[in-house]
Short mmCIF file of N, CA and C in Angstrom, two decimals:
data_model
loop_
_atom_site.label_atom_id
_atom_site.label_comp_id
_atom_site.label_asym_id
_atom_site.label_seq_id
_atom_site.Cartn_x
_atom_site.Cartn_y
_atom_site.Cartn_z
N UNK A 11 92.41 0.40 -34.57
CA UNK A 11 93.56 -0.05 -34.48
C UNK A 11 94.10 -0.31 -33.19
N UNK A 12 95.01 -0.92 -33.02
CA UNK A 12 95.88 -1.25 -31.75
C UNK A 12 97.15 -1.08 -32.51
N UNK A 13 98.01 -0.47 -31.79
CA UNK A 13 99.38 -0.30 -32.28
C UNK A 13 100.21 -1.55 -32.67
N UNK A 14 99.86 -2.42 -31.33
CA UNK A 14 101.07 -3.42 -31.36
C UNK A 14 100.21 -4.88 -32.13
N UNK A 15 99.49 -4.80 -32.67
CA UNK A 15 98.54 -5.69 -33.02
C UNK A 15 98.73 -6.19 -34.44
N UNK A 16 99.61 -7.45 -34.77
CA UNK A 16 100.46 -7.92 -35.99
C UNK A 16 98.83 -8.04 -37.00
N UNK A 17 97.69 -8.43 -36.35
CA UNK A 17 96.46 -8.37 -37.66
C UNK A 17 96.11 -6.85 -38.07
N UNK A 18 96.17 -5.89 -37.12
CA UNK A 18 95.68 -4.32 -37.40
C UNK A 18 97.21 -4.16 -38.23
N UNK A 19 98.01 -4.42 -38.23
CA UNK A 19 98.85 -3.83 -39.23
C UNK A 19 98.96 -4.29 -40.44
N UNK A 20 98.69 -5.75 -40.65
CA UNK A 20 98.23 -6.15 -41.88
C UNK A 20 97.12 -5.50 -42.57
N UNK A 21 96.02 -5.43 -41.67
CA UNK A 21 95.10 -4.69 -42.02
C UNK A 21 94.95 -3.28 -42.44
N UNK A 22 95.99 -2.65 -42.12
CA UNK A 22 96.40 -1.18 -42.32
C UNK A 22 97.51 -1.10 -43.39
N UNK A 23 98.21 -2.22 -43.85
CA UNK A 23 99.03 -2.21 -45.12
C UNK A 23 100.29 -1.83 -44.77
N UNK A 24 100.54 -2.19 -43.14
CA UNK A 24 101.60 -1.83 -42.33
C UNK A 24 102.95 -2.94 -42.70
N UNK A 25 102.15 -4.11 -42.51
CA UNK A 25 102.86 -5.46 -42.60
C UNK A 25 102.13 -6.02 -43.97
N UNK A 26 102.70 -6.71 -44.68
CA UNK A 26 102.31 -7.88 -45.84
C UNK A 26 101.45 -9.21 -45.37
N UNK A 27 100.44 -9.15 -46.04
CA UNK A 27 99.79 -10.34 -45.62
C UNK A 27 99.40 -10.97 -46.75
N UNK A 28 99.16 -12.40 -46.77
CA UNK A 28 99.13 -13.25 -48.28
C UNK A 28 97.41 -13.19 -48.38
N UNK A 29 96.67 -12.12 -48.83
CA UNK A 29 95.48 -11.97 -48.75
C UNK A 29 94.49 -12.93 -49.49
N UNK A 30 93.51 -13.85 -49.42
CA UNK A 30 92.70 -14.55 -50.36
C UNK A 30 91.24 -13.95 -50.35
N UNK A 31 90.99 -13.19 -49.43
CA UNK A 31 89.72 -12.33 -49.69
C UNK A 31 89.41 -11.28 -48.81
N UNK A 32 88.82 -10.27 -49.21
CA UNK A 32 88.86 -8.80 -48.33
C UNK A 32 87.67 -8.32 -49.00
N UNK A 33 86.77 -7.84 -47.72
CA UNK A 33 85.54 -6.89 -48.22
C UNK A 33 85.46 -5.78 -47.14
N UNK A 34 84.58 -5.02 -47.20
CA UNK A 34 84.60 -4.06 -46.37
C UNK A 34 85.02 -4.00 -45.00
N UNK A 35 85.02 -5.31 -44.48
CA UNK A 35 84.56 -5.46 -42.90
C UNK A 35 85.84 -6.55 -42.55
N UNK A 36 85.86 -7.28 -43.47
CA UNK A 36 86.96 -8.70 -43.07
C UNK A 36 87.83 -8.87 -44.37
N UNK A 37 89.04 -9.52 -43.60
CA UNK A 37 90.18 -9.92 -44.69
C UNK A 37 90.42 -10.89 -44.12
N UNK A 38 91.08 -12.00 -45.18
CA UNK A 38 91.33 -13.72 -44.90
C UNK A 38 92.63 -13.66 -45.39
N UNK A 39 93.53 -14.29 -44.78
CA UNK A 39 95.01 -14.31 -44.94
C UNK A 39 95.30 -15.52 -45.00
N UNK A 40 96.21 -16.33 -45.70
CA UNK A 40 97.01 -17.72 -45.17
C UNK A 40 97.84 -17.49 -44.11
N UNK A 41 97.50 -18.48 -43.19
CA UNK A 41 98.48 -18.41 -42.25
C UNK A 41 99.94 -18.91 -42.21
N UNK A 42 100.75 -18.09 -41.64
CA UNK A 42 102.43 -18.08 -41.72
C UNK A 42 102.66 -19.30 -41.05
N UNK A 43 101.95 -19.77 -39.96
CA UNK A 43 102.39 -21.02 -39.77
C UNK A 43 101.35 -22.23 -39.93
N UNK A 44 100.89 -23.08 -41.07
CA UNK A 44 99.93 -23.41 -41.37
C UNK A 44 99.94 -25.14 -40.43
N UNK A 45 99.07 -25.00 -39.94
CA UNK A 45 98.61 -26.20 -39.01
C UNK A 45 97.86 -27.34 -40.01
N UNK A 46 97.54 -27.44 -41.58
CA UNK A 46 97.18 -28.09 -42.11
C UNK A 46 97.68 -27.37 -43.74
N UNK A 47 97.46 -28.26 -44.59
CA UNK A 47 97.58 -27.67 -46.03
C UNK A 47 97.12 -26.81 -46.49
N UNK A 48 96.00 -26.36 -46.28
CA UNK A 48 95.54 -25.27 -46.33
C UNK A 48 94.82 -24.69 -45.00
N UNK A 49 95.44 -23.65 -44.86
CA UNK A 49 95.15 -22.82 -43.30
C UNK A 49 94.91 -21.47 -43.56
N UNK A 50 93.83 -20.87 -43.27
CA UNK A 50 93.50 -19.72 -43.77
C UNK A 50 92.91 -18.63 -42.51
N UNK A 51 93.17 -17.67 -42.05
CA UNK A 51 92.62 -16.63 -40.69
C UNK A 51 91.46 -15.63 -41.71
N UNK A 52 90.72 -15.78 -40.81
CA UNK A 52 89.36 -14.80 -41.17
C UNK A 52 89.19 -14.02 -40.33
N UNK A 53 89.59 -12.47 -40.32
CA UNK A 53 89.78 -11.46 -39.39
C UNK A 53 89.04 -10.06 -39.73
N UNK A 54 88.26 -9.95 -38.55
CA UNK A 54 87.36 -8.46 -38.84
C UNK A 54 88.55 -7.38 -38.92
N UNK A 55 88.24 -6.92 -39.63
CA UNK A 55 88.82 -5.34 -39.84
C UNK A 55 88.93 -4.48 -38.28
N UNK A 56 87.91 -4.47 -37.76
CA UNK A 56 87.69 -3.94 -36.47
C UNK A 56 88.62 -4.55 -35.37
N UNK A 57 89.01 -4.16 -34.18
CA UNK A 57 90.05 -4.65 -33.38
C UNK A 57 88.93 -5.40 -32.34
N UNK A 58 88.81 -6.25 -32.32
CA UNK A 58 88.23 -7.03 -31.36
C UNK A 58 89.09 -8.23 -30.60
N UNK A 59 89.74 -8.03 -29.34
CA UNK A 59 90.39 -9.07 -28.56
C UNK A 59 90.43 -10.52 -28.71
N UNK A 60 88.85 -10.56 -28.57
CA UNK A 60 88.51 -12.28 -28.14
C UNK A 60 86.99 -12.53 -28.90
N UNK A 61 86.79 -13.52 -28.61
CA UNK A 61 85.82 -14.01 -29.09
C UNK A 61 84.34 -13.69 -28.05
N UNK A 62 84.73 -13.34 -27.10
CA UNK A 62 84.24 -13.18 -25.73
C UNK A 62 84.04 -11.57 -25.80
N UNK A 63 84.72 -10.98 -26.63
CA UNK A 63 84.44 -9.44 -26.64
C UNK A 63 83.31 -8.99 -27.55
N UNK A 64 82.54 -10.03 -28.50
CA UNK A 64 81.87 -9.18 -29.70
C UNK A 64 80.70 -9.02 -28.83
N UNK A 65 80.16 -7.90 -29.16
CA UNK A 65 79.30 -6.93 -29.05
C UNK A 65 78.16 -7.24 -30.06
N UNK A 66 78.66 -6.99 -31.30
CA UNK A 66 77.62 -6.98 -32.08
C UNK A 66 77.11 -8.54 -32.92
N UNK A 67 76.36 -9.09 -32.58
CA UNK A 67 76.01 -10.37 -32.82
C UNK A 67 75.88 -10.39 -34.45
N UNK A 68 75.82 -9.42 -35.60
CA UNK A 68 75.82 -9.54 -36.76
C UNK A 68 77.14 -10.14 -37.26
N UNK A 69 78.16 -9.50 -36.64
CA UNK A 69 79.70 -9.88 -36.99
C UNK A 69 79.74 -11.29 -37.15
N UNK A 70 79.10 -12.11 -36.41
CA UNK A 70 79.10 -13.85 -36.48
C UNK A 70 78.88 -14.23 -37.99
N UNK A 71 77.49 -13.43 -38.34
CA UNK A 71 77.18 -13.76 -39.68
C UNK A 71 77.89 -13.38 -40.74
N UNK A 72 78.52 -12.11 -40.43
CA UNK A 72 79.74 -11.62 -41.60
C UNK A 72 80.78 -12.48 -41.70
N UNK A 73 81.30 -13.25 -40.55
CA UNK A 73 82.66 -13.96 -40.36
C UNK A 73 82.52 -15.38 -41.19
N UNK A 74 81.29 -15.70 -40.83
CA UNK A 74 80.99 -17.24 -41.20
C UNK A 74 80.57 -17.01 -42.48
N UNK A 75 79.95 -15.96 -43.27
CA UNK A 75 79.84 -15.88 -44.69
C UNK A 75 81.00 -15.29 -45.23
N UNK A 76 82.08 -15.07 -44.54
CA UNK A 76 83.92 -15.06 -45.27
C UNK A 76 84.18 -16.14 -45.38
N UNK A 77 83.58 -17.11 -44.16
CA UNK A 77 84.31 -18.67 -44.13
C UNK A 77 83.98 -19.20 -45.45
N UNK A 78 82.52 -19.24 -45.65
CA UNK A 78 81.95 -19.82 -46.75
C UNK A 78 82.76 -19.50 -47.98
N UNK A 79 82.91 -17.78 -48.39
CA UNK A 79 83.39 -17.56 -49.45
C UNK A 79 84.87 -18.32 -49.64
N UNK A 80 85.56 -18.08 -48.59
CA UNK A 80 86.97 -18.68 -48.70
C UNK A 80 87.45 -20.15 -48.80
N UNK A 81 86.54 -21.16 -48.30
CA UNK A 81 86.30 -22.41 -48.58
C UNK A 81 85.92 -22.32 -50.05
N UNK A 82 84.79 -21.86 -50.51
CA UNK A 82 84.71 -22.19 -51.79
C UNK A 82 85.57 -21.59 -52.93
N UNK A 83 86.05 -20.11 -52.30
CA UNK A 83 87.34 -20.17 -53.88
C UNK A 83 88.38 -21.05 -53.53
N UNK A 84 88.71 -21.47 -52.42
CA UNK A 84 89.94 -22.21 -52.42
C UNK A 84 89.64 -23.54 -52.58
N UNK A 85 88.71 -24.02 -53.28
CA UNK A 85 88.31 -25.50 -53.42
C UNK A 85 87.74 -25.96 -52.51
N UNK A 86 87.79 -25.96 -51.35
CA UNK A 86 87.63 -26.55 -49.78
C UNK A 86 86.20 -27.34 -49.63
N UNK A 87 85.27 -26.49 -50.33
CA UNK A 87 83.75 -26.61 -49.77
C UNK A 87 83.32 -27.90 -50.13
N UNK A 88 84.09 -28.47 -51.31
CA UNK A 88 83.67 -30.39 -51.64
C UNK A 88 84.63 -30.98 -50.54
N UNK A 89 85.91 -30.52 -50.55
CA UNK A 89 86.55 -31.40 -49.62
C UNK A 89 86.19 -31.31 -48.08
N UNK A 90 85.80 -30.45 -47.36
CA UNK A 90 85.46 -30.58 -46.32
C UNK A 90 86.60 -29.42 -45.67
N UNK A 91 86.47 -29.18 -44.39
CA UNK A 91 86.87 -28.15 -43.63
C UNK A 91 86.62 -28.15 -41.95
N UNK A 92 87.57 -27.66 -41.24
CA UNK A 92 87.21 -27.55 -39.93
C UNK A 92 87.61 -25.60 -39.60
N UNK A 93 86.76 -25.32 -38.79
CA UNK A 93 86.66 -24.16 -38.12
C UNK A 93 86.84 -23.79 -36.92
N UNK A 94 88.01 -23.42 -36.30
CA UNK A 94 88.44 -23.01 -34.97
C UNK A 94 88.59 -21.42 -34.56
N UNK A 95 87.77 -21.36 -33.33
CA UNK A 95 88.23 -20.00 -32.73
C UNK A 95 88.69 -20.60 -31.38
N UNK A 96 90.01 -19.71 -31.22
CA UNK A 96 90.13 -19.98 -30.30
C UNK A 96 90.30 -18.75 -29.07
N UNK A 97 89.64 -18.71 -27.78
CA UNK A 97 89.53 -17.50 -26.88
C UNK A 97 90.60 -17.60 -26.06
N UNK A 98 91.46 -17.18 -25.60
CA UNK A 98 92.01 -16.76 -24.46
C UNK A 98 93.30 -17.53 -24.75
N UNK A 99 94.33 -17.32 -23.73
CA UNK A 99 95.59 -17.91 -23.47
C UNK A 99 95.64 -19.45 -23.35
N UNK A 100 94.09 -20.06 -22.31
CA UNK A 100 94.51 -21.33 -22.08
C UNK A 100 94.13 -22.12 -23.23
N UNK A 101 93.49 -21.58 -24.22
CA UNK A 101 92.72 -22.14 -25.29
C UNK A 101 94.28 -21.88 -26.66
N UNK A 102 94.84 -21.28 -26.46
CA UNK A 102 95.95 -21.14 -27.21
C UNK A 102 95.44 -20.08 -28.27
N UNK A 103 95.45 -18.64 -27.92
CA UNK A 103 95.13 -18.00 -28.69
C UNK A 103 96.24 -17.21 -28.47
N UNK A 104 96.72 -16.65 -29.20
CA UNK A 104 98.33 -16.07 -29.60
C UNK A 104 98.20 -14.65 -29.89
N UNK A 105 97.34 -14.53 -30.76
CA UNK A 105 96.85 -13.30 -31.08
C UNK A 105 95.69 -12.69 -30.69
N UNK A 106 95.97 -11.42 -29.67
CA UNK A 106 94.64 -11.09 -29.20
C UNK A 106 93.82 -10.01 -30.13
N UNK A 107 93.27 -10.47 -31.46
CA UNK A 107 92.73 -9.71 -32.11
C UNK A 107 91.69 -11.11 -32.96
N UNK A 108 90.58 -10.98 -32.35
CA UNK A 108 89.52 -12.21 -33.01
C UNK A 108 90.07 -12.76 -34.46
N UNK A 109 90.36 -13.83 -34.44
CA UNK A 109 90.16 -14.52 -35.78
C UNK A 109 89.68 -15.84 -35.91
N UNK A 110 89.35 -16.38 -37.09
CA UNK A 110 88.81 -17.60 -37.30
C UNK A 110 89.72 -18.34 -38.23
N UNK A 111 90.09 -19.52 -37.67
CA UNK A 111 90.88 -20.42 -38.51
C UNK A 111 90.04 -21.36 -39.16
N UNK A 112 90.78 -21.16 -40.52
CA UNK A 112 89.78 -22.31 -41.38
C UNK A 112 91.15 -23.53 -41.93
N UNK A 113 90.73 -24.82 -41.53
CA UNK A 113 91.97 -25.55 -41.79
C UNK A 113 91.21 -27.02 -42.74
N UNK A 114 92.21 -26.94 -43.63
CA UNK A 114 91.76 -28.38 -44.83
C UNK A 114 92.66 -28.72 -45.34
N UNK A 115 92.59 -30.05 -45.96
CA UNK A 115 93.48 -30.84 -46.86
C UNK A 115 94.11 -31.73 -45.97
N UNK A 116 93.60 -32.26 -44.89
CA UNK A 116 94.12 -33.53 -44.13
C UNK A 116 93.29 -33.90 -43.10
N UNK A 117 93.30 -34.91 -42.91
CA UNK A 117 92.07 -35.60 -41.86
C UNK A 117 92.61 -35.01 -40.40
N UNK A 118 90.91 -34.81 -39.98
CA UNK A 118 91.10 -34.34 -38.41
C UNK A 118 90.87 -35.10 -37.71
N UNK A 119 91.42 -35.05 -36.46
CA UNK A 119 90.80 -36.18 -35.27
C UNK A 119 89.84 -35.61 -34.49
N UNK A 120 89.45 -36.51 -33.45
CA UNK A 120 88.04 -35.88 -32.82
C UNK A 120 88.19 -36.86 -31.70
N UNK A 121 88.06 -36.28 -30.35
CA UNK A 121 87.95 -34.96 -30.26
C UNK A 121 88.97 -34.17 -30.42
N UNK A 122 88.82 -32.58 -31.02
CA UNK A 122 89.84 -31.75 -31.21
C UNK A 122 90.54 -31.24 -29.87
N UNK A 123 91.54 -31.20 -30.04
CA UNK A 123 92.09 -30.68 -28.74
C UNK A 123 93.42 -31.01 -28.27
#
Protein backbone atom coordinates (compact mmCIF):
# COMPACT_ATOMS: atom_id res chain seq x y z
CA UNK A 1 0.00 0.00 0.00
CA UNK A 2 1.10 3.52 -0.79
CA UNK A 3 0.17 6.00 1.95
CA UNK A 4 -0.89 8.79 -0.40
CA UNK A 5 -2.68 6.66 -3.01
CA UNK A 6 -6.43 7.27 -3.11
CA UNK A 7 -7.10 3.78 -4.52
CA UNK A 8 -5.05 2.14 -1.75
CA UNK A 9 -7.11 4.13 0.76
CA UNK A 10 -10.36 2.90 -0.83
CA UNK A 11 -9.08 -0.69 -0.86
CA UNK A 12 -8.13 -0.42 2.83
CA UNK A 13 -11.44 1.19 3.80
CA UNK A 14 -9.94 4.55 4.75
CA UNK A 15 -12.02 6.28 2.06
CA UNK A 16 -15.48 5.16 0.96
CA UNK A 17 -15.85 4.01 -2.60
CA UNK A 18 -19.01 2.92 -4.40
CA UNK A 19 -17.98 -0.71 -4.82
CA UNK A 20 -19.77 -2.68 -7.54
CA UNK A 21 -17.55 -5.77 -7.46
CA UNK A 22 -14.81 -7.19 -5.27
CA UNK A 23 -12.81 -10.37 -5.00
CA UNK A 24 -9.57 -11.32 -3.28
CA UNK A 25 -7.37 -9.45 -5.78
CA UNK A 26 -9.53 -6.79 -7.45
CA UNK A 27 -12.03 -4.10 -6.59
CA UNK A 28 -14.34 -2.27 -9.00
CA UNK A 29 -15.89 1.09 -8.15
CA UNK A 30 -18.00 3.74 -9.84
CA UNK A 31 -15.89 6.63 -11.12
CA UNK A 32 -16.60 9.84 -9.17
CA UNK A 33 -16.10 11.93 -12.35
CA UNK A 34 -17.83 9.77 -14.97
CA UNK A 35 -17.07 10.31 -18.64
CA UNK A 36 -20.05 8.20 -19.74
CA UNK A 37 -23.41 7.23 -18.22
CA UNK A 38 -21.73 4.05 -16.97
CA UNK A 39 -18.12 4.49 -15.84
CA UNK A 40 -16.40 1.98 -13.57
CA UNK A 41 -12.80 1.56 -12.48
CA UNK A 42 -11.37 -1.95 -12.15
CA UNK A 43 -8.40 -1.80 -9.76
CA UNK A 44 -5.93 -4.43 -8.56
CA UNK A 45 -5.61 -4.46 -4.78
CA UNK A 46 -1.83 -4.58 -5.01
CA UNK A 47 -0.30 -1.16 -5.67
CA UNK A 48 1.18 -1.08 -9.17
CA UNK A 49 1.80 2.47 -10.46
CA UNK A 50 1.21 1.94 -14.21
CA UNK A 51 0.49 -0.78 -16.75
CA UNK A 52 4.18 -0.66 -17.67
CA UNK A 53 5.01 -1.85 -14.14
CA UNK A 54 3.04 -5.12 -14.30
CA UNK A 55 5.43 -8.02 -13.71
CA UNK A 56 2.92 -10.88 -13.37
CA UNK A 57 1.11 -11.45 -16.69
CA UNK A 58 -1.68 -13.36 -14.93
CA UNK A 59 -2.81 -10.02 -13.48
CA UNK A 60 -4.08 -9.01 -16.93
CA UNK A 61 -6.29 -12.10 -17.10
CA UNK A 62 -7.68 -11.39 -13.63
CA UNK A 63 -8.38 -7.75 -14.51
CA UNK A 64 -10.09 -8.61 -17.78
CA UNK A 65 -12.18 -11.30 -16.09
CA UNK A 66 -13.30 -8.64 -13.61
CA UNK A 67 -14.16 -6.31 -16.52
CA UNK A 68 -16.39 -9.06 -17.95
CA UNK A 69 -18.09 -9.68 -14.59
CA UNK A 70 -18.74 -5.98 -14.00
CA UNK A 71 -20.05 -5.51 -17.55
CA UNK A 72 -22.42 -8.44 -17.07
CA UNK A 73 -23.59 -7.36 -13.59
CA UNK A 74 -24.23 -3.79 -14.69
CA UNK A 75 -26.13 -4.84 -17.83
CA UNK A 76 -23.49 -3.62 -20.26
CA UNK A 77 -22.42 -6.87 -21.91
CA UNK A 78 -25.09 -6.72 -24.63
CA UNK A 79 -25.12 -2.91 -24.83
CA UNK A 80 -21.40 -2.67 -25.59
CA UNK A 81 -18.62 -0.89 -23.77
CA UNK A 82 -15.13 0.55 -24.08
CA UNK A 83 -12.12 -0.46 -21.98
CA UNK A 84 -9.37 2.12 -21.47
CA UNK A 85 -6.00 2.00 -19.69
CA UNK A 86 -4.03 5.22 -19.41
CA UNK A 87 -0.29 4.76 -18.82
CA UNK A 88 1.63 7.81 -17.67
CA UNK A 89 0.99 11.53 -17.51
CA UNK A 90 0.98 12.12 -21.27
CA UNK A 91 -1.80 9.54 -21.59
CA UNK A 92 -3.81 11.39 -18.88
CA UNK A 93 -3.20 8.92 -16.06
CA UNK A 94 -4.00 11.02 -12.99
CA UNK A 95 -3.88 8.36 -10.25
CA UNK A 96 -0.70 6.32 -10.35
CA UNK A 97 -2.24 3.02 -9.30
CA UNK A 98 -3.04 0.80 -12.27
CA UNK A 99 -6.74 0.83 -13.15
CA UNK A 100 -8.96 0.02 -16.09
CA UNK A 101 -11.81 2.29 -17.13
CA UNK A 102 -14.99 0.52 -18.22
CA UNK A 103 -17.26 2.98 -20.04
CA UNK A 104 -20.68 2.50 -21.59
CA UNK A 105 -24.04 4.10 -22.20
CA UNK A 106 -23.17 6.49 -25.03
CA UNK A 107 -21.72 6.32 -28.51
CA UNK A 108 -17.93 6.62 -28.57
CA UNK A 109 -15.95 8.19 -31.39
CA UNK A 110 -13.14 6.63 -33.38
CA UNK A 111 -10.28 7.12 -33.29
CA UNK A 112 -10.18 7.63 -29.54
CA UNK A 113 -8.09 10.33 -27.98
